[in-house]
Amino acid sequence: MTAMTATDTTPRVWIGCLACYNAGRLVGDWHDASDADEVTTADVHGRDSSHDELWCFDLENIPVRREMSPSEAAEWGRVFYEVDEHQRAALYAWVAGGDYVSEGAGDLPSASDFEERYAGHWDSFDDYARQLADDIGLLSDVPEGIASYFDWQSWTRDLKFDYTVVDADSGVYVFRSS
Ligand SMILES: [Zn+2]
């Protein structure tokens, strides 16, 4: 199993032969998740094999903790390729945070909902709130002497009800809740 760098966000799966696994042998390798459904038993064994069932025993950069079929892994891989590379960590955090929009019957995230709802990476939610207040001109018509009495804490606290905030390595990811 290969070592990965902290900045590598490519979803990967370790695809192995189920029959070999049940016989106590780890026969398999890492693949990009988006290619998982194209891996054949001959790829896995390095030669033709009568063993015909493949399974993903380990995952990297996919925000669920379970094994899955190669076809499901391919769907996860494709969702992550649908968003820009620099947003993949945010998509991962959105799903791992648990409060996200799924697509279909399973727990696969909706890439289009992600793109609609993602409001960026910020040092803190307060930073996001201050920028939003500027952008919408919240206090633009209020004389400066009066604006200084504005209750930022209370406004930010209420605003936060409409958002999902997920911790990043540093700072936070901010998502609109609806
Ligand atoms: Zn096998």
mmCIF file of N, CA and C and ligand atoms in Angstrom, residues 17 20 45 49 51, ligand 1:
data_model
loop_
_atom_site.group_PDB
_atom_site.id
_atom_site.type_symbol
_atom_site.label_atom_id
_atom_site.label_comp_id
_atom_site.label_asym_id
_atom_site.label_seq_id
_atom_site.Cartn_x
_atom_site.Cartn_y
_atom_site.Cartn_z
ATOM 1 N N CYS A 17 -9.202 -9.300 -4.621
ATOM 2 C CA CYS A 17 -10.017 -10.461 -4.977
ATOM 3 C C CYS A 17 -10.673 -11.008 -3.708
ATOM 4 N N CYS A 20 -9.647 -14.761 -2.878
ATOM 5 C CA CYS A 20 -8.294 -14.807 -2.293
ATOM 6 C C CYS A 20 -8.330 -14.270 -0.860
ATOM 7 N N HIS A 45 -5.076 -10.203 -10.429
ATOM 8 C CA HIS A 45 -4.237 -11.388 -10.220
ATOM 9 C C HIS A 45 -2.960 -11.354 -11.051
ATOM 10 N N SER A 49 -7.906 -15.512 -14.161
ATOM 11 C CA SER A 49 -8.228 -16.219 -12.922
ATOM 12 C C SER A 49 -9.691 -16.633 -12.947
ATOM 13 N N HIS A 51 -11.327 -16.685 -10.271
ATOM 14 C CA HIS A 51 -11.941 -15.837 -9.236
ATOM 15 C C HIS A 51 -12.587 -14.637 -9.917
HETATM 16 ZN ZN ZN B 1 -8.260 -14.407 -6.322
#
